[in-house]
Short mmCIF file of C-alpha atoms and ligand atoms in Angstrom, two decimals:
data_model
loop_
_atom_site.label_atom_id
_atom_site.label_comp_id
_atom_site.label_asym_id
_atom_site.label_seq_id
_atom_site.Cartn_x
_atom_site.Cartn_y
_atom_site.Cartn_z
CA UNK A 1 97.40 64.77 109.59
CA UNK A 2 101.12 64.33 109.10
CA UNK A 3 102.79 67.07 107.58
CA UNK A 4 105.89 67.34 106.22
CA UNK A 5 108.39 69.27 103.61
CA UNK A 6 107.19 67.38 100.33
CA UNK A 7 103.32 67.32 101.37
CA UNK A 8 101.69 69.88 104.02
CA UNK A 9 98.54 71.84 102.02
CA UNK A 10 95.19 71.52 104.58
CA UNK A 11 92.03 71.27 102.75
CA UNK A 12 89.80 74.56 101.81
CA UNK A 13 86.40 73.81 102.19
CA UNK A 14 85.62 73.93 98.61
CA UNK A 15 87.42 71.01 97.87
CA UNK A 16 90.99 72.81 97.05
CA UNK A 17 93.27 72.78 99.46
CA UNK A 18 96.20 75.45 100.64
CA UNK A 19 100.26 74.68 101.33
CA UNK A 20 99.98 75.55 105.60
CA UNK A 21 103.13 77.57 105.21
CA UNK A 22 103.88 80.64 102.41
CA UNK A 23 106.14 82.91 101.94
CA UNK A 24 105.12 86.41 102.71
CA UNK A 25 106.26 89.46 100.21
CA UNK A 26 105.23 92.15 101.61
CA UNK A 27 108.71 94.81 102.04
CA UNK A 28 108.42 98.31 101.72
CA UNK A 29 108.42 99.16 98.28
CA UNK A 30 111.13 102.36 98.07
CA UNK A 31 113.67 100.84 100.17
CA UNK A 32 113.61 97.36 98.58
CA UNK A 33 116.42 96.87 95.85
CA UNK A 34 114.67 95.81 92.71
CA UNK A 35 114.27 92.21 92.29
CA UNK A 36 115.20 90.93 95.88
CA UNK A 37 111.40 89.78 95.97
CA UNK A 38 112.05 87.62 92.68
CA UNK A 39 115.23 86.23 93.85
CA UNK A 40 113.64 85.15 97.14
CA UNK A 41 110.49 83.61 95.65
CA UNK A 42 113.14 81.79 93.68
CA UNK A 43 114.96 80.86 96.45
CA UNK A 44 111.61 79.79 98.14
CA UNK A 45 110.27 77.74 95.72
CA UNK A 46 113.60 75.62 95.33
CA UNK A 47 113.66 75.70 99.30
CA UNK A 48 110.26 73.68 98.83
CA UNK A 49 107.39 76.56 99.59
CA UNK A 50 104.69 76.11 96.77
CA UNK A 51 102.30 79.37 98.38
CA UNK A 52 103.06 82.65 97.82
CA UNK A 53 101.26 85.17 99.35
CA UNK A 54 101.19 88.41 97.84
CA UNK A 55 99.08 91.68 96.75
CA UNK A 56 98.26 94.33 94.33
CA UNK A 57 99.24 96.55 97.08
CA UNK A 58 102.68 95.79 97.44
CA UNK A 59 103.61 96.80 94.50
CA UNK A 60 105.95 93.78 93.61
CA UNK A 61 103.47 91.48 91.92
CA UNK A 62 105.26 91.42 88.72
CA UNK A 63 108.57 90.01 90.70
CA UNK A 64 106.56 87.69 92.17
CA UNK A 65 104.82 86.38 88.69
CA UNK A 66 108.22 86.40 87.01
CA UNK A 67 110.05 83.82 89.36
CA UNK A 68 107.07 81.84 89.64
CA UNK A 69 107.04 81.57 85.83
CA UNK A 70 110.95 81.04 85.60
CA UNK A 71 110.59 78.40 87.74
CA UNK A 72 107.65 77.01 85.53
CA UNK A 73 110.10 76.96 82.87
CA UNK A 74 112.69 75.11 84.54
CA UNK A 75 110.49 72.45 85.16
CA UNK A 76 110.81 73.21 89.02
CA UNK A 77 107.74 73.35 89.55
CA UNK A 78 104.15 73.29 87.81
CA UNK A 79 101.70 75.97 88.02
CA UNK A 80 99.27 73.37 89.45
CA UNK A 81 102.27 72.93 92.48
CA UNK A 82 102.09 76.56 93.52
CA UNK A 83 99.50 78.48 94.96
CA UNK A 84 99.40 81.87 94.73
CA UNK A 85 97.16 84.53 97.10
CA UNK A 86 96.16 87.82 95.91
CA UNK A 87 94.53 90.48 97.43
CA UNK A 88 91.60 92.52 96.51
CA UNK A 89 92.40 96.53 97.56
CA UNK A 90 90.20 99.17 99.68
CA UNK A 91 90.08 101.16 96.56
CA UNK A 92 88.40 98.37 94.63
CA UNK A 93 85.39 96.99 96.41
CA UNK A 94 82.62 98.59 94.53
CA UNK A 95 81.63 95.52 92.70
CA UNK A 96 82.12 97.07 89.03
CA UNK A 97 86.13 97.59 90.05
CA UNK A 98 86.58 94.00 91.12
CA UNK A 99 87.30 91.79 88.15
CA UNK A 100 89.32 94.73 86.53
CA UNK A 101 91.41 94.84 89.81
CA UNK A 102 91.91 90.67 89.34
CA UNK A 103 92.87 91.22 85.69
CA UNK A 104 95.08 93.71 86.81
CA UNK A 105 96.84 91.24 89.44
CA UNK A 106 96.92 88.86 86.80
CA UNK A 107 98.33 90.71 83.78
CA UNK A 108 101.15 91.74 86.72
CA UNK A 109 101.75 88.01 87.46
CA UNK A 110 101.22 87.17 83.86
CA UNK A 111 99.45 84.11 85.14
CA UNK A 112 95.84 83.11 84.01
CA UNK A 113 94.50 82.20 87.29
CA UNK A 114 95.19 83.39 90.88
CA UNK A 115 94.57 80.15 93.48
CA UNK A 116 93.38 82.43 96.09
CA UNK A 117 91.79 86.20 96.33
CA UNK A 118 90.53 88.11 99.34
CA UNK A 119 88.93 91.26 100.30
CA UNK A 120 91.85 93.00 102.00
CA UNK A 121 90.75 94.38 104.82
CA UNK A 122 86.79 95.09 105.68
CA UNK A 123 86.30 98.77 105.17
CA UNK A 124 86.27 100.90 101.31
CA UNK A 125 89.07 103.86 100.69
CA UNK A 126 87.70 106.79 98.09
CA UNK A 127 87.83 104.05 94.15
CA UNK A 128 90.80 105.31 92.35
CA UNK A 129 94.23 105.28 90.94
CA UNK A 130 95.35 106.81 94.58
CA UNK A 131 95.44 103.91 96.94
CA UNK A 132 95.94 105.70 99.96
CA UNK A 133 93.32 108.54 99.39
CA UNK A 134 93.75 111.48 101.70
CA UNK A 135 91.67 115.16 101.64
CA UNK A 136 94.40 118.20 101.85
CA UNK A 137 94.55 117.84 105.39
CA UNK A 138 96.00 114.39 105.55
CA UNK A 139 92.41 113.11 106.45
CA UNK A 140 91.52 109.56 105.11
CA UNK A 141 89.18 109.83 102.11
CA UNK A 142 86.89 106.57 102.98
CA UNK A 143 84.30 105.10 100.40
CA UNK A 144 80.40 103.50 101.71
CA UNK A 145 81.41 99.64 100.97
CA UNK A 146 78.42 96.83 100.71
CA UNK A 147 80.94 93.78 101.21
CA UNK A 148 77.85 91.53 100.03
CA UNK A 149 77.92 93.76 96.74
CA UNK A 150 81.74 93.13 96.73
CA UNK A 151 81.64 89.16 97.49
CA UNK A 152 79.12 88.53 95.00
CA UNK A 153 81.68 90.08 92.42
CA UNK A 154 84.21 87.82 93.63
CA UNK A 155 82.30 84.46 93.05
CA UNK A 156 81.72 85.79 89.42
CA UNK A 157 85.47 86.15 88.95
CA UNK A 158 85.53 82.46 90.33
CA UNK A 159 82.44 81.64 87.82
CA UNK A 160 85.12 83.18 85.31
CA UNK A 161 88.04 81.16 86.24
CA UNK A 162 89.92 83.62 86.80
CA UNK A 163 90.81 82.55 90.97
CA UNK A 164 90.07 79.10 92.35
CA UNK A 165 89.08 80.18 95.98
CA UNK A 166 87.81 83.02 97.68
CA UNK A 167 88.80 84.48 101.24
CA UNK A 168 88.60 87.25 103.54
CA UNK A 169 91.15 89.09 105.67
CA UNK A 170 90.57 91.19 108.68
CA UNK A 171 87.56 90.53 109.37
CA UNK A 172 85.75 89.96 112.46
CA UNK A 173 82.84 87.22 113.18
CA UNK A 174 80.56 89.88 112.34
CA UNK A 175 82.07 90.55 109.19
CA UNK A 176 82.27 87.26 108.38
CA UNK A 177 78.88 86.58 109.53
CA UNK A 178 77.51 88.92 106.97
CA UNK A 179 78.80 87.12 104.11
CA UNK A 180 78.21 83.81 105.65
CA UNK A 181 74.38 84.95 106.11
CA UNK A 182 74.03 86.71 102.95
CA UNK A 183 71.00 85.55 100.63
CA UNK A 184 71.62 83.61 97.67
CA UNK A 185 75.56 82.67 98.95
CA UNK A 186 77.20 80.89 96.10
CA UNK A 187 80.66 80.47 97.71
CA UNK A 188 81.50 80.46 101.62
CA UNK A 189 84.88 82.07 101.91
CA UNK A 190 87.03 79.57 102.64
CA UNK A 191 90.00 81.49 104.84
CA UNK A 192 90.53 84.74 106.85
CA UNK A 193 94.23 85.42 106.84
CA UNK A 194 94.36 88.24 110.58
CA UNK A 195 97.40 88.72 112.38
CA UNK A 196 97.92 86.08 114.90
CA UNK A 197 100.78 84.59 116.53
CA UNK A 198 101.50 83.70 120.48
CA UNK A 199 100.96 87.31 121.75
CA UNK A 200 97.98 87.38 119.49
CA UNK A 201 96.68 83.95 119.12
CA UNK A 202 93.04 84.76 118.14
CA UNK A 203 91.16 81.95 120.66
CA UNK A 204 87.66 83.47 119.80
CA UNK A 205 88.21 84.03 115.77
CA UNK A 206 89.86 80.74 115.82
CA UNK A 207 87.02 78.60 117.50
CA UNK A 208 84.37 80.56 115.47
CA UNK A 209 86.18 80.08 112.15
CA UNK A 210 87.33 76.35 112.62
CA UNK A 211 83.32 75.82 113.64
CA UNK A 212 82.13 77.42 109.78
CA UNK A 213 85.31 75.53 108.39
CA UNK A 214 87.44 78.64 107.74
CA UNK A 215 91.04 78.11 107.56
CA UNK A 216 93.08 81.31 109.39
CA UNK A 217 95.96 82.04 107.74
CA UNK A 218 98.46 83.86 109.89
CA UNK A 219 100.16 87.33 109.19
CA UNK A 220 103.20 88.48 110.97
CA UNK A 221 103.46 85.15 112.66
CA UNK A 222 107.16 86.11 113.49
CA UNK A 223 106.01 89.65 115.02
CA UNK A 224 106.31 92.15 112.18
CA UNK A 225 109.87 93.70 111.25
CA UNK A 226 109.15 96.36 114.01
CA UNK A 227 108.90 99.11 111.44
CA UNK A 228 107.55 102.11 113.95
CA UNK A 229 105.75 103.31 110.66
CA UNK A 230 103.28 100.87 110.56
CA UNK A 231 103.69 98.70 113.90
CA UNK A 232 103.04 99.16 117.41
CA UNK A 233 106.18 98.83 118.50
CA UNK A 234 105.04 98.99 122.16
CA UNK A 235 104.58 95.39 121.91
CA UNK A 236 108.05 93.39 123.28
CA UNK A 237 109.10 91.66 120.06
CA UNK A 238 108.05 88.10 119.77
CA UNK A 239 111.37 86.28 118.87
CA UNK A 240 112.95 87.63 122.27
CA UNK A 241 110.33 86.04 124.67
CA UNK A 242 112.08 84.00 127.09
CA UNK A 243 110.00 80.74 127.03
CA UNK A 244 109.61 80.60 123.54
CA UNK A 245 113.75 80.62 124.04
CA UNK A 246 113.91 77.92 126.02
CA UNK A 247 111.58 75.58 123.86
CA UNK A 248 114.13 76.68 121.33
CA UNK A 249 116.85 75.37 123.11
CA UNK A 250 114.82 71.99 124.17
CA UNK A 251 114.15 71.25 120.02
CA UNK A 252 117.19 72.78 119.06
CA UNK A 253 115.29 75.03 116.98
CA UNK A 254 115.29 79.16 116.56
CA UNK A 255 112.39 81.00 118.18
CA UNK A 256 111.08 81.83 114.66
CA UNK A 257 110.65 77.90 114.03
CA UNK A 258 108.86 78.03 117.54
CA UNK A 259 106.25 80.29 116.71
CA UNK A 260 105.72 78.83 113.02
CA UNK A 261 105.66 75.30 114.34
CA UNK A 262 102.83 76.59 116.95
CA UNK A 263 100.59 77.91 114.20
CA UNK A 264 100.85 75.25 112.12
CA UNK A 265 100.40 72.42 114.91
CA UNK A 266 97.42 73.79 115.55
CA UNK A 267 96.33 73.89 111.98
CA UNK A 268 96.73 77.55 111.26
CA UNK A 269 98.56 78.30 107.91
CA UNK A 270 101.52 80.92 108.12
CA UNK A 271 103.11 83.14 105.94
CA UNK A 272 106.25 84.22 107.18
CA UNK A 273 108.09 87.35 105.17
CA UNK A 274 111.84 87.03 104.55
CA UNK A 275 114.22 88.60 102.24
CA UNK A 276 116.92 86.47 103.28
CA UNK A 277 118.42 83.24 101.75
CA UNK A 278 119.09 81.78 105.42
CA UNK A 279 116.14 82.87 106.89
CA UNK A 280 114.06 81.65 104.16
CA UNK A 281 115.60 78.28 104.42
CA UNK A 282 115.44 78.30 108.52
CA UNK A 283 111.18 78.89 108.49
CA UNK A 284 110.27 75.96 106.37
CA UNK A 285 112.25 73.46 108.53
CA UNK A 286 109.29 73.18 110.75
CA UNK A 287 108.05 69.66 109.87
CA UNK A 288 110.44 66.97 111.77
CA UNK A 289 109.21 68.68 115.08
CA UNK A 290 106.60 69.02 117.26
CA UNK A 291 105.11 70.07 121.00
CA UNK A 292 103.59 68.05 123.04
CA UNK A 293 100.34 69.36 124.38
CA UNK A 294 100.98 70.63 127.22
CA UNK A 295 103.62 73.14 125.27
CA UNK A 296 100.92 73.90 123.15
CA UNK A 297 98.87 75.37 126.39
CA UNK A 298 102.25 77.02 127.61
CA UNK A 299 102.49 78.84 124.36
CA UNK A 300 98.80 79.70 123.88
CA UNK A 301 98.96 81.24 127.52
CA UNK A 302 101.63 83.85 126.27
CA UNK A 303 98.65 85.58 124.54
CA UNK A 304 98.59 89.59 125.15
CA UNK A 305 95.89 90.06 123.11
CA UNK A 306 97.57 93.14 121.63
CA UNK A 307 98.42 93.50 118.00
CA UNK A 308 101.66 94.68 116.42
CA UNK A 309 99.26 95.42 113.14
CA UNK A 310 96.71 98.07 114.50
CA UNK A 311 95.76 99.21 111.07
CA UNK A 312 95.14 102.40 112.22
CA UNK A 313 93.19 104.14 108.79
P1 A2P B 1 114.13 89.43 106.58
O1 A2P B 1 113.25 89.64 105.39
O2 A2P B 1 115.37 90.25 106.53
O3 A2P B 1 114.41 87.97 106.87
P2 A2P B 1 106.57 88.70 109.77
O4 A2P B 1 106.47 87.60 108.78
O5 A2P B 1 106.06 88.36 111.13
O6 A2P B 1 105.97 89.97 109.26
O7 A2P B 1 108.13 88.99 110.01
C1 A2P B 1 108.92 89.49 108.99
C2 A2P B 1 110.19 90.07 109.58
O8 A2P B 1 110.93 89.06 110.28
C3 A2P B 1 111.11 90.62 108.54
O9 A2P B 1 111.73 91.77 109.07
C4 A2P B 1 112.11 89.49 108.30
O10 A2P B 1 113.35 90.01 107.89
C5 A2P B 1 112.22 88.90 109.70
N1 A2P B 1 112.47 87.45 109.69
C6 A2P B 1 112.06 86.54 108.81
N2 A2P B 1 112.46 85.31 109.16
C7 A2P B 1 113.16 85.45 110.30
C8 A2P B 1 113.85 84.53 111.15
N3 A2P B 1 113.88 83.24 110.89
N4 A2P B 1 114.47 85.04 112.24
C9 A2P B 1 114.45 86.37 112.52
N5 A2P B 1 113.81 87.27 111.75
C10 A2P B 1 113.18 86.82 110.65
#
């Protein structure tokens, strides 16, 4: 498939289909000047990105919703061009909470329909306004979770209108195995967005998905932003490895473009974060290159099979 600026969405298995690269949003929300994320959705979305990946969690939904609409207005775009990804919290699996925590996402974007929405991440926090739920000693306050229960309130939202595909994200074959098996399925999920990238580039998940026609979508495909918070900063960071430097040099291209153009050679979709007008601009200019396949192997063979994500709740 030939791929390029004006024309690069992959088809979902339920007959929509999904831009391969996004723009990730996800900064942390106190030290994040208000309305950086709505200036660089802007600046995305005139760049040429038309998928936005986003979540209830980050707390910057509305910024999100509000360029996306401005650039509705202008005529930039139309809302059938973008493609927006929302994310379904650990607080809000019980299937009761689901389509209230969709209407919520929505009434943030102000937007009537969400083009994607997955389960978060496989496991249920304490339901609640508190989205990190801990007891007074700091200890994680964790919920029983059915995920059947859950997806089944997902493909009534879709019944609903209210998202056009549905999707998973952390999940392991197991996981995904459940809801593929369940009884009654109405809707397969049509993506698993996991970290991956070439220290992490998911050969197993990635054979099993391709063979039930999952699309993986990648997070941190450019190695995180090294915040020791949140990521194992143990891990040497991506962008400095020195072969993916000297393919860099060869296409005349930055490392970052190197590890995007990997993913999405290989038909993975990736959602690179940046805050930055030049940055922005540098990780959609992906298309007017490509390895040959031989590089590919050379790149997969960097794998570590360590994450920088450990999600460590
Ligand atoms: P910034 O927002 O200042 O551009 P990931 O998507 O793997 O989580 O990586 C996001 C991190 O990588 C952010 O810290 C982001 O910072 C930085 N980043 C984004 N694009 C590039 C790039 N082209 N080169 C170097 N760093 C980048």
């Amino acid at each position: 498939m030939h791929l390029s600026t004006v024309n690069h969405r992959i088809p979902l298995s339920d007959g929509n289909s999904i831009p391969i690269i996004g723009l990730g949003t996800y900064s942390e929300p106190i030290s994040t000047p208000k309305a950086t994320c709505a200036t660089s959705v802007k600046i995305a979305i005139d760049t040429g990105y038309r998928h936005i990946d986003g979540a209830y969690i980050y707390q910057n939904e509305h910024e999100v919703g509000e360029a996306i609409r401005e650039k509705i207005a202008q005529g930039k775009v139309r809302r059938e061009d973008i493609f927006y990804c929302g994310k379904l919290w650990a607080t809000h699996l019980d299937p009761e909470r689901v389509r209230p925590a969709l209407e919520k996402t929505l009434k943030n974007l102000q937007l009537d329909y969400v083009d994607l929405y997955i389960i978060e991440i496989p496991m249920a926090f304490k339901p609640g306004d508190d989205v990190y739920p801990r007891d007074e000693n700091g200890k994680w306050l964790y919920h029983k979770s059915d995920l059947c229960a859950t997806w089944e309130a997902l493909e009534a939202c879709k019944d609903a209108g209210l998202v056009k595909s549905l999707g998973v994200s952390n999940f392991n074959h197991r996981q995904l195995e459940l809801i593929l098996d369940k009884p009654g399925l109405k809707y397969k999920p049509v993506s698993n967005q996991v970290e991956c990238h070439p220290y992490f580039t998911q050969p197993k998940l990635l054979k099993f998905c391709q063979k039930h026609d999952i699309v993986i979508v990648a997070y941190s495909p450019l190695g995180t932003c090294r915040d020791p918070s949140w990521v194992n900063v143990s891990v040497p960071p991506l962008l400095k490895d020195p072969f993916l430097n000297t393919l860099g040099k060869k296409y005349n291209k930055t490392v970052a473009q190197i590890v995007l153009r990997f993913n999405i050679q290989r038909g993975v979709v990736v959602i690179p974060k940046s805050f930055n007008p030049e940055r922005i601009k540098e990780n959609f200019q992906i298309f007017d290159f490509s390895f040959t396949e031989e590089e590919m192997k050379d790149i997969e063979a960097l794998n570590k099979n360590i994450r920088y994500v450990e999600l460590l709740m």
